[in-house]
PDB file of C-alpha atoms and ligand atoms in Angstrom:
ATOM      1  CA  UNK A   1       0.000   0.000   0.000  1.00 91.00           C
ATOM      2  CA  UNK A   2       0.963   3.621  -0.387  1.00 97.00           C
ATOM      3  CA  UNK A   3      -0.323   7.096   0.220  1.00 98.00           C
ATOM      4  CA  UNK A   4      -1.721   9.082  -2.715  1.00 98.00           C
ATOM      5  CA  UNK A   5      -1.937  12.830  -3.440  1.00 98.00           C
ATOM      6  CA  UNK A   6      -5.381  13.807  -4.773  1.00 98.00           C
ATOM      7  CA  UNK A   7      -7.255  16.651  -6.459  1.00 98.00           C
ATOM      8  CA  UNK A   8      -7.215  19.183  -3.604  1.00 98.00           C
ATOM      9  CA  UNK A   9      -3.463  19.669  -4.089  1.00 98.00           C
ATOM     10  CA  UNK A  10      -3.796  20.956  -7.665  1.00 98.00           C
ATOM     11  CA  UNK A  11      -2.774  24.627  -8.030  1.00 98.00           C
ATOM     12  CA  UNK A  12      -2.126  24.812  -4.262  1.00 98.00           C
ATOM     13  CA  UNK A  13       0.941  22.667  -3.635  1.00 98.00           C
ATOM     14  CA  UNK A  14       1.261  23.810  -0.028  1.00 98.00           C
ATOM     15  CA  UNK A  15       4.338  21.538   0.341  1.00 97.00           C
ATOM     16  CA  UNK A  16       3.935  20.945   4.109  1.00 97.00           C
ATOM     17  CA  UNK A  17       3.740  17.263   3.214  1.00 97.00           C
ATOM     18  CA  UNK A  18       7.303  16.899   2.045  1.00 97.00           C
ATOM     19  CA  UNK A  19       8.973  18.245   5.188  1.00 95.00           C
ATOM     20  CA  UNK A  20       8.637  15.145   7.331  1.00 94.00           C
ATOM     21  CA  UNK A  21       8.597  12.301   4.822  1.00 97.00           C
ATOM     22  CA  UNK A  22      11.246   9.860   6.103  1.00 97.00           C
ATOM     23  CA  UNK A  23      12.010   8.479   2.646  1.00 97.00           C
ATOM     24  CA  UNK A  24      11.739  11.636   0.469  1.00 97.00           C
ATOM     25  CA  UNK A  25       9.306  10.015  -1.928  1.00 98.00           C
ATOM     26  CA  UNK A  26       7.515  13.154  -3.197  1.00 98.00           C
ATOM     27  CA  UNK A  27       7.928  14.268  -6.819  1.00 98.00           C
ATOM     28  CA  UNK A  28       6.978  17.687  -8.110  1.00 97.00           C
ATOM     29  CA  UNK A  29       5.355  19.149 -11.189  1.00 97.00           C
ATOM     30  CA  UNK A  30       4.424  22.780 -11.860  1.00 96.00           C
ATOM     31  CA  UNK A  31       0.977  22.572 -10.202  1.00 96.00           C
ATOM     32  CA  UNK A  32       0.866  19.306  -8.252  1.00 98.00           C
ATOM     33  CA  UNK A  33       2.900  16.902  -6.177  1.00 98.00           C
ATOM     34  CA  UNK A  34       2.792  13.105  -6.269  1.00 98.00           C
ATOM     35  CA  UNK A  35       4.036  10.207  -4.147  1.00 98.00           C
ATOM     36  CA  UNK A  36       6.038   7.331  -5.589  1.00 98.00           C
ATOM     37  CA  UNK A  37       4.104   4.244  -4.444  1.00 98.00           C
ATOM     38  CA  UNK A  38       7.200   2.080  -4.735  1.00 98.00           C
ATOM     39  CA  UNK A  39       9.060   4.230  -2.195  1.00 98.00           C
ATOM     40  CA  UNK A  40       6.299   5.206   0.266  1.00 98.00           C
ATOM     41  CA  UNK A  41       6.495   3.284   3.566  1.00 98.00           C
ATOM     42  CA  UNK A  42       2.920   4.051   4.682  1.00 97.00           C
ATOM     43  CA  UNK A  43       3.876   6.071   7.734  1.00 97.00           C
ATOM     44  CA  UNK A  44       0.905   8.519   7.480  1.00 96.00           C
ATOM     45  CA  UNK A  45       2.974  11.574   8.464  1.00 97.00           C
ATOM     46  CA  UNK A  46       2.291  13.517   5.267  1.00 98.00           C
ATOM     47  CA  UNK A  47      -1.482  13.062   5.343  1.00 98.00           C
ATOM     48  CA  UNK A  48      -1.636  14.759   8.732  1.00 97.00           C
ATOM     49  CA  UNK A  49       0.557  17.633   7.509  1.00 97.00           C
ATOM     50  CA  UNK A  50      -1.523  18.622   4.437  1.00 97.00           C
ATOM     51  CA  UNK A  51      -3.731  21.673   5.172  1.00 97.00           C
ATOM     52  CA  UNK A  52      -6.262  20.730   2.467  1.00 97.00           C
ATOM     53  CA  UNK A  53      -6.536  17.009   3.244  1.00 97.00           C
ATOM     54  CA  UNK A  54      -5.280  16.025  -0.182  1.00 98.00           C
ATOM     55  CA  UNK A  55      -3.452  12.856   0.903  1.00 98.00           C
ATOM     56  CA  UNK A  56      -5.067   9.468   1.551  1.00 98.00           C
ATOM     57  CA  UNK A  57      -3.883   5.917   1.933  1.00 98.00           C
ATOM     58  CA  UNK A  58      -4.809   4.124  -1.290  1.00 97.00           C
ATOM     59  CA  UNK A  59      -7.312   1.833   0.424  1.00 97.00           C
ATOM     60  CA  UNK A  60      -9.128   4.851   1.936  1.00 97.00           C
ATOM     61  CA  UNK A  61      -9.448   6.951  -1.223  1.00 98.00           C
ATOM     62  CA  UNK A  62     -12.872   8.441  -1.971  1.00 97.00           C
ATOM     63  CA  UNK A  63     -14.414   6.753  -4.997  1.00 97.00           C
ATOM     64  CA  UNK A  64     -14.017   9.836  -7.217  1.00 97.00           C
ATOM     65  CA  UNK A  65     -10.306  10.112  -6.414  1.00 97.00           C
ATOM     66  CA  UNK A  66      -9.238   6.571  -7.237  1.00 97.00           C
ATOM     67  CA  UNK A  67      -7.761   7.556 -10.596  1.00 96.00           C
ATOM     68  CA  UNK A  68      -5.085   9.422  -8.651  1.00 97.00           C
ATOM     69  CA  UNK A  69      -3.461   6.081  -7.764  1.00 97.00           C
ATOM     70  CA  UNK A  70      -2.379   5.737 -11.374  1.00 96.00           C
ATOM     71  CA  UNK A  71      -1.678   9.467 -11.747  1.00 97.00           C
ATOM     72  CA  UNK A  72       0.733   9.379  -8.768  1.00 97.00           C
ATOM     73  CA  UNK A  73       2.347   6.197 -10.027  1.00 97.00           C
ATOM     74  CA  UNK A  74       2.988   7.515 -13.528  1.00 96.00           C
ATOM     75  CA  UNK A  75       3.996  11.099 -12.737  1.00 97.00           C
ATOM     76  CA  UNK A  76       6.353  10.047  -9.924  1.00 97.00           C
ATOM     77  CA  UNK A  77       8.454   8.242 -12.517  1.00 96.00           C
ATOM     78  CA  UNK A  78       8.948  11.346 -14.687  1.00 96.00           C
ATOM     79  CA  UNK A  79       8.848  14.391 -12.392  1.00 97.00           C
ATOM     80  CA  UNK A  80      11.860  15.525 -10.316  1.00 97.00           C
ATOM     81  CA  UNK A  81      12.064  14.914  -6.594  1.00 98.00           C
ATOM     82  CA  UNK A  82      10.509  17.582  -4.352  1.00 97.00           C
ATOM     83  CA  UNK A  83      13.044  19.158  -2.013  1.00 95.00           C
ATOM     84  CA  UNK A  84      12.130  20.422   1.478  1.00 92.00           C
ATOM     85  CA  UNK A  85      13.073  24.075   1.794  1.00 90.00           C
ATOM     86  CA  UNK A  86      13.290  24.504  -1.988  1.00 93.00           C
ATOM     87  CA  UNK A  87       9.796  23.496  -3.077  1.00 93.00           C
ATOM     88  CA  UNK A  88       7.349  26.229  -2.074  1.00 93.00           C
ATOM     89  CA  UNK A  89       3.564  26.764  -2.164  1.00 96.00           C
ATOM     90  CA  UNK A  90       2.111  28.321  -5.311  1.00 97.00           C
ATOM     91  CA  UNK A  91       1.368  32.076  -5.040  1.00 97.00           C
ATOM     92  CA  UNK A  92      -2.409  31.608  -5.465  1.00 97.00           C
ATOM     93  CA  UNK A  93      -2.658  28.592  -3.165  1.00 98.00           C
ATOM     94  CA  UNK A  94      -5.147  30.249  -0.832  1.00 97.00           C
ATOM     95  CA  UNK A  95      -7.493  31.019  -3.732  1.00 97.00           C
ATOM     96  CA  UNK A  96      -7.276  27.546  -5.258  1.00 98.00           C
ATOM     97  CA  UNK A  97      -7.793  25.698  -1.958  1.00 96.00           C
ATOM     98  CA  UNK A  98     -11.494  26.635  -2.227  1.00 92.00           C
ATOM     99  CA  UNK A  99     -11.943  25.533  -5.837  1.00 96.00           C
ATOM    100  CA  UNK A 100     -13.339  22.093  -6.622  1.00 93.00           C
ATOM    101  CA  UNK A 101     -13.125  20.006  -9.776  1.00 93.00           C
ATOM    102  CA  UNK A 102      -9.489  20.905 -10.517  1.00 97.00           C
ATOM    103  CA  UNK A 103      -8.656  17.552 -12.058  1.00 95.00           C
ATOM    104  CA  UNK A 104      -9.093  18.734 -15.659  1.00 95.00           C
ATOM    105  CA  UNK A 105      -6.477  21.450 -15.158  1.00 95.00           C
ATOM    106  CA  UNK A 106      -3.917  18.839 -14.204  1.00 96.00           C
ATOM    107  CA  UNK A 107      -4.902  16.332 -16.866  1.00 95.00           C
ATOM    108  CA  UNK A 108      -4.560  18.934 -19.608  1.00 93.00           C
ATOM    109  CA  UNK A 109      -1.110  19.981 -18.445  1.00 92.00           C
ATOM    110  CA  UNK A 110       0.203  16.405 -18.280  1.00 93.00           C
ATOM    111  CA  UNK A 111      -1.616  14.993 -21.293  1.00 87.00           C
ATOM    112  CA  UNK A 112       1.669  14.369 -23.080  1.00 86.00           C
ATOM    113  CA  UNK A 113       3.013  12.400 -20.135  1.00 86.00           C
ATOM    114  CA  UNK A 114       0.168  10.203 -18.900  1.00 84.00           C
ATOM    115  CA  UNK A 115      -1.070   7.130 -20.677  1.00 78.00           C
ATOM    116  CA  UNK A 116      -4.036   7.948 -22.949  1.00 65.00           C
ATOM    117  CA  UNK A 117      -6.740   6.268 -20.882  1.00 61.00           C
ATOM    118  CA  UNK A 118      -6.267   8.783 -18.077  1.00 64.00           C
ATOM    119  CA  UNK A 119      -6.725  11.909 -20.188  1.00 56.00           C
ATOM    120  CA  UNK A 120      -9.739  10.989 -22.289  1.00 52.00           C
TER     121      UNK A 120
HETATM  122 FE1  SF4 B 201       6.315   9.734   2.894  1.00 89.67          FE
HETATM  123 FE2  SF4 B 201       5.098   8.494   4.916  1.00 89.67          FE
HETATM  124 FE3  SF4 B 201       3.709  10.091   3.313  1.00 89.67          FE
HETATM  125 FE4  SF4 B 201       4.565   7.755   2.404  1.00 89.67          FE
HETATM  126  S1  SF4 B 201       3.063   8.069   4.037  1.00 89.67           S
HETATM  127  S2  SF4 B 201       4.690   9.724   1.318  1.00 89.67           S
HETATM  128  S3  SF4 B 201       6.535   7.568   3.460  1.00 89.67           S
HETATM  129  S4  SF4 B 201       5.391  10.723   4.694  1.00 89.67           S
HETATM  130 FE1  F3S B 202      -0.252  19.279  -1.964  1.00 89.67          FE
HETATM  131 FE2  F3S B 202      -1.085  19.171   0.534  1.00 89.67          FE
HETATM  132 FE3  F3S B 202       1.381  18.577  -0.077  1.00 89.67          FE
HETATM  133  S1  F3S B 202      -1.602  20.717  -0.957  1.00 89.67           S
HETATM  134  S2  F3S B 202       1.872  19.778  -1.804  1.00 89.67           S
HETATM  135  S3  F3S B 202      -0.423  17.460  -0.746  1.00 89.67           S
HETATM  136  S4  F3S B 202       0.720  19.726   1.697  1.00 89.67           S
END
């Protein structure tokens, strides 16, 4: 099992989650962070640190967020590692924390990276 970053993170990227990860398994894109499921040790520290409750253990994911398992898996293999103290929240994070249905924004920006079935 692994923890998974979901839709609430998009365009916020508060980055509190990466500070205490014992295995540094977060990877960072321009508008979103993901967890590498092969590296995560299921410690639950990051989920408690996220101010917008964007992180869930895979078995506890809400039904409408389950596609983020595959999104985290794929993007973690191509994005660079997030670095505590270097990675910072996005400037409009406070605005975007109150916006729902942000998934399409992410899927458009990574359409050249993700496998086709996730961006249809
Ligand atoms: Fe890192 Fe633990 Fe979160 Fe996994 S659950 S991403 S190991 S802090
Ligand atoms: Fe995103 Fe929450 Fe981390 S908004 S960057 S999952 S602290």
